[in-house]
Backbone atoms as SQL, in Angstrom:
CREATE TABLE atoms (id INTEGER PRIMARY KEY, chain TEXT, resi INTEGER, resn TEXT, atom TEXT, x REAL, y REAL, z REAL);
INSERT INTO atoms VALUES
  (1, 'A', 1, 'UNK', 'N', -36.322, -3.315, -35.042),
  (2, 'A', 1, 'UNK', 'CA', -36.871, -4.360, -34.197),
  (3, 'A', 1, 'UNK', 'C', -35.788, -5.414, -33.954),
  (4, 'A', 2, 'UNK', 'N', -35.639, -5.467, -32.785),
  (5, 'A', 2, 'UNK', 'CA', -34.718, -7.123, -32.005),
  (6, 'A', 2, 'UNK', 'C', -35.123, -8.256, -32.556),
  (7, 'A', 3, 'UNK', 'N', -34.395, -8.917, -32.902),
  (8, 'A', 3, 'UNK', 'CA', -34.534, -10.182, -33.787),
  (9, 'A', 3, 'UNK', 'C', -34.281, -11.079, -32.013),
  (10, 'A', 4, 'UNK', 'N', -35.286, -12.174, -32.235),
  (11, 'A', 4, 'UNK', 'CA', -35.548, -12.906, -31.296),
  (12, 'A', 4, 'UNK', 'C', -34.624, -14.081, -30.919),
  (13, 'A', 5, 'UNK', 'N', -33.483, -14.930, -29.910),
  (14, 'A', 5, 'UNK', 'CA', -33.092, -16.210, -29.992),
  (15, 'A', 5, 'UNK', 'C', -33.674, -17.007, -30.855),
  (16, 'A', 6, 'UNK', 'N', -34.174, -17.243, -30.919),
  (17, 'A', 6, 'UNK', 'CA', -35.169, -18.139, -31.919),
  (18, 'A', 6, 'UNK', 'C', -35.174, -18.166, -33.280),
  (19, 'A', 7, 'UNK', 'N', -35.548, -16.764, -33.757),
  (20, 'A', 7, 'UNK', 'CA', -35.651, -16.303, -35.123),
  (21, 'A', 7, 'UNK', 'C', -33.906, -16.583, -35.690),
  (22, 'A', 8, 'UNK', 'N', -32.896, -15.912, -34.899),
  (23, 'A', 8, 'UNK', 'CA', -31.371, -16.041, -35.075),
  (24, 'A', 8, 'UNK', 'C', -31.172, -17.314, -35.609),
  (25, 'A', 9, 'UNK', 'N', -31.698, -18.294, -34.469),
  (26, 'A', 9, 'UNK', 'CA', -31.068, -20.127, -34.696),
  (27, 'A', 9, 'UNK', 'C', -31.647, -20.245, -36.114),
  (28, 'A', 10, 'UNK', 'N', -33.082, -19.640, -35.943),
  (29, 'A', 10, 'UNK', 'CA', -33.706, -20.385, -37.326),
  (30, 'A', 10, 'UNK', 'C', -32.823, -20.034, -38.837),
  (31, 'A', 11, 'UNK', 'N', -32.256, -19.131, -38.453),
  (32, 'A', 11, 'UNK', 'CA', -31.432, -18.169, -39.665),
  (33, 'A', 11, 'UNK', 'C', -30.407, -19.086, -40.078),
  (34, 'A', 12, 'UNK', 'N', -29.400, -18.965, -38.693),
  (35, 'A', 12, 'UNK', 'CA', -28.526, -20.438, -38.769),
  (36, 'A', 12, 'UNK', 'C', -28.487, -21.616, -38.976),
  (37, 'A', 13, 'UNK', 'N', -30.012, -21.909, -38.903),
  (38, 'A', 13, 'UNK', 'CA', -30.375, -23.087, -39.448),
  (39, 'A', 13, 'UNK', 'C', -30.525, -23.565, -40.920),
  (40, 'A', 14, 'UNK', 'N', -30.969, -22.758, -41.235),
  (41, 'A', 14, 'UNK', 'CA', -31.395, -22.689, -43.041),
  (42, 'A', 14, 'UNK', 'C', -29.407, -22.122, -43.499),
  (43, 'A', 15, 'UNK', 'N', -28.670, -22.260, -42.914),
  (44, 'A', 15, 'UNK', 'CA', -27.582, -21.978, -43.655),
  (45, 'A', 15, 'UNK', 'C', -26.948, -23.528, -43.559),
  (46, 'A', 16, 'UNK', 'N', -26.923, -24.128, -44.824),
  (47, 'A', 16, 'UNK', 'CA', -26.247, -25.405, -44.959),
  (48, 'A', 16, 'UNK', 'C', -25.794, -26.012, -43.324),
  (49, 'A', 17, 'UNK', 'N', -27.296, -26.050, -43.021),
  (50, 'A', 17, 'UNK', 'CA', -27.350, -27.410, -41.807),
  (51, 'A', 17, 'UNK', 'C', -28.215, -28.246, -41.806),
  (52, 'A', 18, 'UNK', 'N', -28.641, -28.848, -43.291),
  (53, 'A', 18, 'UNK', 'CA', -29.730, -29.697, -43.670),
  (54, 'A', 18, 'UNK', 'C', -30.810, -29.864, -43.232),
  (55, 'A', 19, 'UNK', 'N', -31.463, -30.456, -42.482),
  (56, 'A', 19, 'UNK', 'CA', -33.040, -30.196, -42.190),
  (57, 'A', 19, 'UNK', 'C', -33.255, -30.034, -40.894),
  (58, 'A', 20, 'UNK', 'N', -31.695, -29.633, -40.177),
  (59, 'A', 20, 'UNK', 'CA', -31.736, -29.283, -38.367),
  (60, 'A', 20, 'UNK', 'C', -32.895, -27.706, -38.243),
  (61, 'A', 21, 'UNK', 'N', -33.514, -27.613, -37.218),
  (62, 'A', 21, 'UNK', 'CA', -34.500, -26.329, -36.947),
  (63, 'A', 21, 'UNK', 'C', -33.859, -26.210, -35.747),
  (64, 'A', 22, 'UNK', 'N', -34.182, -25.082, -35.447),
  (65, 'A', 22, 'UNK', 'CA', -33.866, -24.063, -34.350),
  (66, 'A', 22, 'UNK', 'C', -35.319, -24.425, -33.038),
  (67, 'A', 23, 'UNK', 'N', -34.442, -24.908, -31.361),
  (68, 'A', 23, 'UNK', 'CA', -35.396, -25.216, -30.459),
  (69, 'A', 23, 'UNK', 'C', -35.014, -24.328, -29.504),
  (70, 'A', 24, 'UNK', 'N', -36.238, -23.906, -28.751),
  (71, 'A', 24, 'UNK', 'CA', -36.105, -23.460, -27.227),
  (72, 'A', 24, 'UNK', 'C', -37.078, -23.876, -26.714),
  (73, 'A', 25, 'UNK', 'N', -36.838, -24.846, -25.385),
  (74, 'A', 25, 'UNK', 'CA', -37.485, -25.402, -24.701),
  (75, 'A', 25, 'UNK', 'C', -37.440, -25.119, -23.224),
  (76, 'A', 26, 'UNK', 'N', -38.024, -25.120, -22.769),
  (77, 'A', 26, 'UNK', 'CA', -38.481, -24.986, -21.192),
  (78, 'A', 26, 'UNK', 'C', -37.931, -26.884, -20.608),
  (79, 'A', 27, 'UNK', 'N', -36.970, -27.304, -20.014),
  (80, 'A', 27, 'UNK', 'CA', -37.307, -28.884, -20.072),
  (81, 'A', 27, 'UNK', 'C', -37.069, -29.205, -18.108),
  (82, 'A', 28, 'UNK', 'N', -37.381, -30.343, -18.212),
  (83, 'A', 28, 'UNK', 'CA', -37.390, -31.156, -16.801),
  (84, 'A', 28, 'UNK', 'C', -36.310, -32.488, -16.944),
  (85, 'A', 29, 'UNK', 'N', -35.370, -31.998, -15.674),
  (86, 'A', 29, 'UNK', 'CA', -34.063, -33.161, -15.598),
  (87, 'A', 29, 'UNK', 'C', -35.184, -33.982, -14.967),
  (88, 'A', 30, 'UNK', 'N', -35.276, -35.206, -15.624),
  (89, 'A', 30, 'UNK', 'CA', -36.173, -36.108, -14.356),
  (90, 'A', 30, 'UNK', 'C', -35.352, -37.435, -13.739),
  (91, 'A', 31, 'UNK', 'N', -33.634, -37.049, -14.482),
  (92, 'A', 31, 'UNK', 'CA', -33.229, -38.212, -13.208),
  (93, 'A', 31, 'UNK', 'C', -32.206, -38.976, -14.161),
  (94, 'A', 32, 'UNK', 'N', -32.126, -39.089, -15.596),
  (95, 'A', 32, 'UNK', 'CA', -31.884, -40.291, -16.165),
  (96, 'A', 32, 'UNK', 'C', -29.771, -39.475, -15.845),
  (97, 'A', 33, 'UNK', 'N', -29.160, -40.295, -16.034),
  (98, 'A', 33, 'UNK', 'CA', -28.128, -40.045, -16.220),
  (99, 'A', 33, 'UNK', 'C', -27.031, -39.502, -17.480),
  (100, 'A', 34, 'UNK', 'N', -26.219, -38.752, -17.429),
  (101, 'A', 34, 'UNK', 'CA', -25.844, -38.611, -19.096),
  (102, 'A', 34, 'UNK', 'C', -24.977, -39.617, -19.366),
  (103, 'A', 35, 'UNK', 'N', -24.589, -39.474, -20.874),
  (104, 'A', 35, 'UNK', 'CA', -23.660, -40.702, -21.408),
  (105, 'A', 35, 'UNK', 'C', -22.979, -40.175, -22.379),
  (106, 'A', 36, 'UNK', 'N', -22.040, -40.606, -22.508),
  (107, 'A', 36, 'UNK', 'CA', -20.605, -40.047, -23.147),
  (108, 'A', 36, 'UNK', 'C', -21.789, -39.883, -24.704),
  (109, 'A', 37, 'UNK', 'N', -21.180, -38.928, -25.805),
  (110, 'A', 37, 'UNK', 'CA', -21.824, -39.303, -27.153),
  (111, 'A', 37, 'UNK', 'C', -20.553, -38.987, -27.904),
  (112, 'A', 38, 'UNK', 'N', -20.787, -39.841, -29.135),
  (113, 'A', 38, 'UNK', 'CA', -20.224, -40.525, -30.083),
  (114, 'A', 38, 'UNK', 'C', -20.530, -40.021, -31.702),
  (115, 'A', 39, 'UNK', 'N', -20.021, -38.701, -32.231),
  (116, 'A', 39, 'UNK', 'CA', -20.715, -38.267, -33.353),
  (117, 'A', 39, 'UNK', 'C', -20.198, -39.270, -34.629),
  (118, 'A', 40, 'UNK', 'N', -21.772, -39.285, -35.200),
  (119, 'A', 40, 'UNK', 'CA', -21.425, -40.116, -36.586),
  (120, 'A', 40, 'UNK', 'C', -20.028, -39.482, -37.175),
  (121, 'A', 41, 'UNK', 'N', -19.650, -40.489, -38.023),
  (122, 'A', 41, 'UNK', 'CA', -18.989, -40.565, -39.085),
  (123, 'A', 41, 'UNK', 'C', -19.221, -39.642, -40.395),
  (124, 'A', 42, 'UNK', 'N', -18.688, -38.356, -40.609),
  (125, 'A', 42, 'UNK', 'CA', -19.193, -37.717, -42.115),
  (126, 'A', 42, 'UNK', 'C', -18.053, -38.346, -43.312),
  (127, 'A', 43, 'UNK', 'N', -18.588, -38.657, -44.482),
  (128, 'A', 43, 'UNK', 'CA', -17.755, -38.114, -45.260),
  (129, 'A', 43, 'UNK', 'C', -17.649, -36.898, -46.050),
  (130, 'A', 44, 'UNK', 'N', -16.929, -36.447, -47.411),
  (131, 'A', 44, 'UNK', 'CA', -16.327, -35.244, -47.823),
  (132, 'A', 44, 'UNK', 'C', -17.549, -34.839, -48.064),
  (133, 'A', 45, 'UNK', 'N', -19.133, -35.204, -48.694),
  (134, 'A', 45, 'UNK', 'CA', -19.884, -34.474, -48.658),
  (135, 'A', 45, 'UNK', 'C', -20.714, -34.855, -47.528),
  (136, 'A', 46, 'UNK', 'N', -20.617, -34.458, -46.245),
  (137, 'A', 46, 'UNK', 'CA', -21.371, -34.918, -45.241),
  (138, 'A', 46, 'UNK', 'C', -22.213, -35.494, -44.621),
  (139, 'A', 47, 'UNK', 'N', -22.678, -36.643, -45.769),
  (140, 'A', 47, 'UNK', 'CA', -23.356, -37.763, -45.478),
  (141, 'A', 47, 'UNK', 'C', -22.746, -38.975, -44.410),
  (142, 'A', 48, 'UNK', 'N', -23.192, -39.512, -43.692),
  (143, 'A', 48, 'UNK', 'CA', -22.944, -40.238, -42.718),
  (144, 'A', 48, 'UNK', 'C', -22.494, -41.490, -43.551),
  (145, 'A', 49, 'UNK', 'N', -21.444, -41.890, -42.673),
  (146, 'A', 49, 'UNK', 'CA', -20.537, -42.791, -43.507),
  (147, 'A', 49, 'UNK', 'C', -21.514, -44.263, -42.627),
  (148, 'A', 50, 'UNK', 'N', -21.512, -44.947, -43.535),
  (149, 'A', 50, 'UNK', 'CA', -22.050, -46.662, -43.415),
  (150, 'A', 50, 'UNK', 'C', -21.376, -47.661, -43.070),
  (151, 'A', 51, 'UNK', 'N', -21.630, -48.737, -41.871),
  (152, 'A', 51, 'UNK', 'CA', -20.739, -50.083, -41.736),
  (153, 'A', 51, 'UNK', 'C', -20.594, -51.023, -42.786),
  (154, 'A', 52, 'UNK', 'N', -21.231, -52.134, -43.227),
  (155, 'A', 52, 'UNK', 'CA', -21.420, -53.423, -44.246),
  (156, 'A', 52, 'UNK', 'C', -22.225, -53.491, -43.994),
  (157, 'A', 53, 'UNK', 'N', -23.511, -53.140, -42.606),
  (158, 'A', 53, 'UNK', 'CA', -25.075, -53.879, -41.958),
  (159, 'A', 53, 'UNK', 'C', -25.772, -52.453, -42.360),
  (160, 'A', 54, 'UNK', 'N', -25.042, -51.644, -43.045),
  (161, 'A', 54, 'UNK', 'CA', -25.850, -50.217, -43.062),
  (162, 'A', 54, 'UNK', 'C', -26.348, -49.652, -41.758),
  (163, 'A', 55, 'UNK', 'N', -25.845, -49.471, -40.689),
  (164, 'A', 55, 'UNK', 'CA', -25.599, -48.811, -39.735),
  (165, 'A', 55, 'UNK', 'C', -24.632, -47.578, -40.160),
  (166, 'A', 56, 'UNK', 'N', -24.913, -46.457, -38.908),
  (167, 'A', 56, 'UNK', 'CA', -24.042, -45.270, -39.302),
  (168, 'A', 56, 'UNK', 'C', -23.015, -45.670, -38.179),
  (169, 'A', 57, 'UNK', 'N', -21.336, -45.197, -38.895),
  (170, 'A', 57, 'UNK', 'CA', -20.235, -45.426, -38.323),
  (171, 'A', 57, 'UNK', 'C', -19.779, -44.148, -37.309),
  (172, 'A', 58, 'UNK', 'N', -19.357, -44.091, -36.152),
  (173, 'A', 58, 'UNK', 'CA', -19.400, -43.970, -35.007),
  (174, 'A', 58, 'UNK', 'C', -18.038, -43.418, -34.447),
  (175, 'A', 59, 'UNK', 'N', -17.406, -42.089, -34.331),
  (176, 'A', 59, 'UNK', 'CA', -16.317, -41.376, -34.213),
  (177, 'A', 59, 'UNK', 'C', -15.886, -42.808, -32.647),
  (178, 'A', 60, 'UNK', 'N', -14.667, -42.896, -32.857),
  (179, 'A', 60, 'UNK', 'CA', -14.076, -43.078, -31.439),
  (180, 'A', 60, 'UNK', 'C', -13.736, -42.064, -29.913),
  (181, 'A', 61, 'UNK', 'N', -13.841, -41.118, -30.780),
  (182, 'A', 61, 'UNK', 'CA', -13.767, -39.631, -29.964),
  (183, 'A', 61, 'UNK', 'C', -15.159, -39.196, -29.323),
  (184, 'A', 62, 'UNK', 'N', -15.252, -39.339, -27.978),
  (185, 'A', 62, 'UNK', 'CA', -16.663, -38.438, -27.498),
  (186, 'A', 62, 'UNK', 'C', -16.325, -36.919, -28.051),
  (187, 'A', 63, 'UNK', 'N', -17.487, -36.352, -27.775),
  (188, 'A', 63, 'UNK', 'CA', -17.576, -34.689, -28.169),
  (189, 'A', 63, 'UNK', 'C', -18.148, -34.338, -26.936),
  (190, 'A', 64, 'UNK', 'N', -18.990, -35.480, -25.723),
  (191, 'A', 64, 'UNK', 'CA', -19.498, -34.524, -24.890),
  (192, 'A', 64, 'UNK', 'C', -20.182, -35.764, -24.399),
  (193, 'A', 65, 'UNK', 'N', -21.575, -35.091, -23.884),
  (194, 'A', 65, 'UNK', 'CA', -22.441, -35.953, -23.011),
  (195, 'A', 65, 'UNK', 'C', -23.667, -35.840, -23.288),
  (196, 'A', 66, 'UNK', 'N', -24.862, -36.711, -23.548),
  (197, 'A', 66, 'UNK', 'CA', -26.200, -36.607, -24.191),
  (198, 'A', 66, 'UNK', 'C', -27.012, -36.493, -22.429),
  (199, 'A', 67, 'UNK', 'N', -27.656, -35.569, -22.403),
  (200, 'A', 67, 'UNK', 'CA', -28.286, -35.517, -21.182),
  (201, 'A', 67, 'UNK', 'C', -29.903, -35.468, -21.747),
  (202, 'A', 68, 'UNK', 'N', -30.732, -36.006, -20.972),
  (203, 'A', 68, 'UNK', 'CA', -32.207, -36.077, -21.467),
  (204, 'A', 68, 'UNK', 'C', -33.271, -35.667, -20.314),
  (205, 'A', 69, 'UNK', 'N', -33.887, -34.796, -20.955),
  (206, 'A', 69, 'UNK', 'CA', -34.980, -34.238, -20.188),
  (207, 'A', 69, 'UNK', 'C', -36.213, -34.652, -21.032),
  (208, 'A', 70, 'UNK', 'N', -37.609, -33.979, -19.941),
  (209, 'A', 70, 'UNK', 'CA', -38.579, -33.794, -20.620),
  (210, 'A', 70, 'UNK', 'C', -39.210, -32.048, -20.925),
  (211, 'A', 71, 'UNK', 'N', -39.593, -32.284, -22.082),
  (212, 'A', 71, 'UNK', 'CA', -40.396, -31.015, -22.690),
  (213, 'A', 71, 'UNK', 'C', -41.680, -30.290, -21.914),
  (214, 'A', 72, 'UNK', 'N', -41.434, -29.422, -20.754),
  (215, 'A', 72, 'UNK', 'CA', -42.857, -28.945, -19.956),
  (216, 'A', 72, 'UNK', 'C', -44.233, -28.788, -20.189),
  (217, 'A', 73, 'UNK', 'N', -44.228, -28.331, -21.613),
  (218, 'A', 73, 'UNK', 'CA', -45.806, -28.262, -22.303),
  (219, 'A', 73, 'UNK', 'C', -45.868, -30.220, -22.996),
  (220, 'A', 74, 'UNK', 'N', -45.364, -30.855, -23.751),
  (221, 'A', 74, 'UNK', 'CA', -45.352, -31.619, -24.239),
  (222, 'A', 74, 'UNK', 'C', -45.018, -32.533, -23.740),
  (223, 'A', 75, 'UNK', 'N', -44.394, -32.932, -22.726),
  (224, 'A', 75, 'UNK', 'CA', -43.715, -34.267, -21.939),
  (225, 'A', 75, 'UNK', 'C', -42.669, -34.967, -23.228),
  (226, 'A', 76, 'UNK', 'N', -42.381, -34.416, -24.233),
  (227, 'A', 76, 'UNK', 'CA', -41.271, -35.028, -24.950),
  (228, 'A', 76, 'UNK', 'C', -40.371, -35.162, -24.620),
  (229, 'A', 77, 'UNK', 'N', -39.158, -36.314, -24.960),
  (230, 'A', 77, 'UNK', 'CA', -37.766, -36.611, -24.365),
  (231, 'A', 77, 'UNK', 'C', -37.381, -35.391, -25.404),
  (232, 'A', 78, 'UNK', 'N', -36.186, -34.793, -24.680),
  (233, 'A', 78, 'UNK', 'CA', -35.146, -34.123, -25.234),
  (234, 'A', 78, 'UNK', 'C', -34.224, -34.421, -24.732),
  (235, 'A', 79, 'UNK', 'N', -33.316, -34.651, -25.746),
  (236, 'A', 79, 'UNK', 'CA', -31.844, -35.091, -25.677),
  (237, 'A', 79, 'UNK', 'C', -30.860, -34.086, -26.583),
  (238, 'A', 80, 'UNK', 'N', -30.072, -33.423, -25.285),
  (239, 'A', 80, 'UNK', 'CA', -29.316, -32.345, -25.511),
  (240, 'A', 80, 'UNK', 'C', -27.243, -32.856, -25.495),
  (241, 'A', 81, 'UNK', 'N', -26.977, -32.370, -26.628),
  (242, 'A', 81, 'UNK', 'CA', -25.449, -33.096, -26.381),
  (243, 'A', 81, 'UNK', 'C', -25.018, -31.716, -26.116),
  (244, 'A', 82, 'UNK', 'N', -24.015, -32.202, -24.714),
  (245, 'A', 82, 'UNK', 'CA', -23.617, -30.776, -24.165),
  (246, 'A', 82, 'UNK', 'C', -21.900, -31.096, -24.186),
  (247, 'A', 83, 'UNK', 'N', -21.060, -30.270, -24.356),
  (248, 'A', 83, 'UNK', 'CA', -19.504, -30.470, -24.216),
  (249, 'A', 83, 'UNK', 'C', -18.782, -30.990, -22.991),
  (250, 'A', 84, 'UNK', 'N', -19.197, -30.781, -22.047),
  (251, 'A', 84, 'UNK', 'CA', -18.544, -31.926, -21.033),
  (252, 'A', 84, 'UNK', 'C', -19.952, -31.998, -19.766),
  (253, 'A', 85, 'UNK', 'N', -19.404, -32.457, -18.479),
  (254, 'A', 85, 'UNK', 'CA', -20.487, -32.506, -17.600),
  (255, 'A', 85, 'UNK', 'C', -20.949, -31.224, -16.588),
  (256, 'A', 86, 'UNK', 'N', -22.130, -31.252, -16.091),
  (257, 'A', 86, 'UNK', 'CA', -22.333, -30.046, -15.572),
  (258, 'A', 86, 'UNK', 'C', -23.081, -30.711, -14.723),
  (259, 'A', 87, 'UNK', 'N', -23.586, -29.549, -13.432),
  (260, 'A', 87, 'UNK', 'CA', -24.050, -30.222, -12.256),
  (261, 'A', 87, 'UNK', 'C', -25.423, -29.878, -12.499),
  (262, 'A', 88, 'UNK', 'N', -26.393, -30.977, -13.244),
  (263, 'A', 88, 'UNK', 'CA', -27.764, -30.846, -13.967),
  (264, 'A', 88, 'UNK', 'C', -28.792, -31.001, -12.307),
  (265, 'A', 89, 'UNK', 'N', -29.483, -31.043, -11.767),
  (266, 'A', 89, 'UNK', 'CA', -30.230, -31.049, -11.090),
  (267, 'A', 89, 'UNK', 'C', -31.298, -31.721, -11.508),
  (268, 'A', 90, 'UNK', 'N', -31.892, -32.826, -10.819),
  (269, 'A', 90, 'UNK', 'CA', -33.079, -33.952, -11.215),
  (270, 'A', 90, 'UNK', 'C', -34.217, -32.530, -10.419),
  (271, 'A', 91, 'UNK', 'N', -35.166, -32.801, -11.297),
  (272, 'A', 91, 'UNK', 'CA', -36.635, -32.268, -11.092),
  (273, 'A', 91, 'UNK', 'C', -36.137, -30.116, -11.428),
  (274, 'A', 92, 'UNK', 'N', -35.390, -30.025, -11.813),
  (275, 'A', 92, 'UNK', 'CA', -34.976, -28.818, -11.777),
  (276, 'A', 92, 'UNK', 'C', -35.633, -28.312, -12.945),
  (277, 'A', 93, 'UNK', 'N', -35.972, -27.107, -13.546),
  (278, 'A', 93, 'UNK', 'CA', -36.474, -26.728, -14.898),
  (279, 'A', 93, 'UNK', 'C', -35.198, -25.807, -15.409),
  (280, 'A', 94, 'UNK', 'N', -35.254, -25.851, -16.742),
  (281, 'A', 94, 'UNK', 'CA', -33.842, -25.473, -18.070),
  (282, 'A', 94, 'UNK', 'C', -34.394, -24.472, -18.729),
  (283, 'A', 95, 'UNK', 'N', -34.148, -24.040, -19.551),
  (284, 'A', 95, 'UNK', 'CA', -34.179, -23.451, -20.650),
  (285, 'A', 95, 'UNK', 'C', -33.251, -24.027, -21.362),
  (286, 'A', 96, 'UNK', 'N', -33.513, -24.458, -22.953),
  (287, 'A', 96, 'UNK', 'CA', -32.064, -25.256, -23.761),
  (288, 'A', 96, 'UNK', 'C', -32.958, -24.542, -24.864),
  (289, 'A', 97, 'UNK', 'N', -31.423, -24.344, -25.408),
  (290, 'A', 97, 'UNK', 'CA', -31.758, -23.744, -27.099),
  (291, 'A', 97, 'UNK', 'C', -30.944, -24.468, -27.941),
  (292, 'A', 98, 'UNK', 'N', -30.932, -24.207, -29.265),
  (293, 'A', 98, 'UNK', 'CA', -29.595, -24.604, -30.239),
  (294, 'A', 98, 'UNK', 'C', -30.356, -25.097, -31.541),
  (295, 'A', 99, 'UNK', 'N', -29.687, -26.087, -32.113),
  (296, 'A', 99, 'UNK', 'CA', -30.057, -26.586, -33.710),
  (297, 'A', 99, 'UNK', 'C', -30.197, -27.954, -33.403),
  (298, 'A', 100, 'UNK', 'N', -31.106, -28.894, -33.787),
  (299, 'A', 100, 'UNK', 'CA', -31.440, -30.116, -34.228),
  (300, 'A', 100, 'UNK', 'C', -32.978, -30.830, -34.616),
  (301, 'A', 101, 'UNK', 'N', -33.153, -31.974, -34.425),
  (302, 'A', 101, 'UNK', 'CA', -34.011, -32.477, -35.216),
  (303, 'A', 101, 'UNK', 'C', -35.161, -32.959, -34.757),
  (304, 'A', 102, 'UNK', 'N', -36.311, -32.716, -34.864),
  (305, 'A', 102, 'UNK', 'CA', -37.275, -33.331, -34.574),
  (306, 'A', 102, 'UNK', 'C', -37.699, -34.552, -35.060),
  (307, 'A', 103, 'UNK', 'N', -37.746, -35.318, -34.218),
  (308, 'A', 103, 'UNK', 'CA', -38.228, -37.023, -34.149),
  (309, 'A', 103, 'UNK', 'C', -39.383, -37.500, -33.779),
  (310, 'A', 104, 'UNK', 'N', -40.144, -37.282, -34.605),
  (311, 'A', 104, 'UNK', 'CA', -41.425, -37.334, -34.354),
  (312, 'A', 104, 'UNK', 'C', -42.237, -38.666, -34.085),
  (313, 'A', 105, 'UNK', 'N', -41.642, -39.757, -35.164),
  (314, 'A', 105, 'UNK', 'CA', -41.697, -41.040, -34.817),
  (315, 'A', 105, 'UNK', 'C', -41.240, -41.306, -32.994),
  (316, 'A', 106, 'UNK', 'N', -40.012, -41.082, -33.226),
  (317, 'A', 106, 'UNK', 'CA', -39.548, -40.951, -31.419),
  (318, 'A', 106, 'UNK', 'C', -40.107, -40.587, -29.715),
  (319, 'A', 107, 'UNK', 'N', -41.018, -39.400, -30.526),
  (320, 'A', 107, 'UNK', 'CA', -41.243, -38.450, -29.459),
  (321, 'A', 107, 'UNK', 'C', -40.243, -38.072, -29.014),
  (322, 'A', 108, 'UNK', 'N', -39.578, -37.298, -30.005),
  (323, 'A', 108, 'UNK', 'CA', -38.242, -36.988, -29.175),
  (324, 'A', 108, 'UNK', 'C', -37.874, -35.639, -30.090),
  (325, 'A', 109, 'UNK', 'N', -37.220, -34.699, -29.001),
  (326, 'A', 109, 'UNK', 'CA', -36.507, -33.368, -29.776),
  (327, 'A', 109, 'UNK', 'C', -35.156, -34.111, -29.837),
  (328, 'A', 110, 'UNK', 'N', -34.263, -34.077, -30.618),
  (329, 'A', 110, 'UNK', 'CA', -32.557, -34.089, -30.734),
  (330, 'A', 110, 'UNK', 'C', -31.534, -32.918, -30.895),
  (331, 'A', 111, 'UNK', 'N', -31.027, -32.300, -29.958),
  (332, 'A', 111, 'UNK', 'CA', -30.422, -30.903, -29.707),
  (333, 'A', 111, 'UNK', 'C', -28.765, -30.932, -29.924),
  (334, 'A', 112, 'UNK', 'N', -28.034, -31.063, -30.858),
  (335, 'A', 112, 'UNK', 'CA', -26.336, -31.037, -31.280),
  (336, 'A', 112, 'UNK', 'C', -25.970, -30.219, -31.434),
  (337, 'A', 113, 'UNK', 'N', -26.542, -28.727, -31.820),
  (338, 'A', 113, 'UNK', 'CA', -25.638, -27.943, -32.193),
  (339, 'A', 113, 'UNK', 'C', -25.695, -26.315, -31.906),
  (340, 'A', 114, 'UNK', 'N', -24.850, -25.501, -31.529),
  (341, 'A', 114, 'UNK', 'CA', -24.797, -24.556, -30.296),
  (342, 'A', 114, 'UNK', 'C', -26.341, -24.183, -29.723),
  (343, 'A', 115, 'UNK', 'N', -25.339, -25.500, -28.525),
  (344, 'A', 115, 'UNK', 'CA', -26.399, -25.708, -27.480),
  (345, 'A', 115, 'UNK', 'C', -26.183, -24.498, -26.328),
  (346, 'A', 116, 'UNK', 'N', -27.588, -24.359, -25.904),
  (347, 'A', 116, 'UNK', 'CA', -27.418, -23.323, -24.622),
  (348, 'A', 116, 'UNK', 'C', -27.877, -23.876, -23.401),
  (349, 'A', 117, 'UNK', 'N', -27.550, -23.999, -22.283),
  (350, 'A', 117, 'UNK', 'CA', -28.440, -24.478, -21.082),
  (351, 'A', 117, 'UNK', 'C', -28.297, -23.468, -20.010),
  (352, 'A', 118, 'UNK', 'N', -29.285, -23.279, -19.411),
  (353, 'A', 118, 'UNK', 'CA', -29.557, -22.096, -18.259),
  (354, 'A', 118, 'UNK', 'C', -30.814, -22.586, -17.601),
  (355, 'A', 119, 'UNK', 'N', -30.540, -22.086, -16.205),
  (356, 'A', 119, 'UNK', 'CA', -31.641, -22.393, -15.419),
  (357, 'A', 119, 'UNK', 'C', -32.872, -21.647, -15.512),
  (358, 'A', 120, 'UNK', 'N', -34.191, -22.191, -15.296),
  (359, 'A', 120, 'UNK', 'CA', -35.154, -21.525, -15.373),
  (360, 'A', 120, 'UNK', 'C', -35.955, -21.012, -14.339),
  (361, 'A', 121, 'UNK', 'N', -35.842, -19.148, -14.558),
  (362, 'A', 121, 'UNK', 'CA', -36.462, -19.117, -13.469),
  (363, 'A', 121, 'UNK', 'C', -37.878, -17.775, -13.472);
């Protein structure tokens, strides 16, 4: 039996990537613009390194661009960090997969890590 996208991430997930889960979403560009992103600060054991105000400290280096949609069944924000810019289409529908975190307080999915984006059709 074919092991599913899904089932794969989840595999990859449970391998020392702390409490990130495996998403595939159906989503809607509805317009907002992307913005450079800025990955925390790790140190040697990969805890996010701290300012003096206990804030997390903040690479000077972008890695990419946080683009945000909404979730089709759920209307949740998802915010996908993708490696550079792409020509996203407002009102268009996605498919996005990859590893990150659910924010539930937020209403929000958070998508960092091998991300996929494809059109949906």
């Amino acid at each position: 039996m074919q092991q599913s996208t899904l089932d794969k991430l989840n595999v990859l997930a449970k391998q020392d990537k702390g409490n990130k889960q495996a998403f595939k979403n159906i989503v809607i560009k509805l317009g907002v613009k992307p913005v450079q992103h800025f990955p925390k600060l790790r140190d040697k054991d990969g805890k996010a390194v701290k300012d003096e105000d206990g804030n997390d400290r903040r690479s000077e280096n972008s890695d990419g661009y946080t683009y945000t949609f909404s979730d089709f069944e759920t209307s949740r924000i998802v915010k996908v960090v993708l490696n550079k810019l792409y020509d996203v289409k407002p009102m268009e529908a996605y498919i996005v997969s990859g590893l990150g975190y659910d924010i539930r307080s937020g209403n929000m999915i958070f998508i960092d890590e091998d991300v996929k984006l494809m059109a949906y059709k």
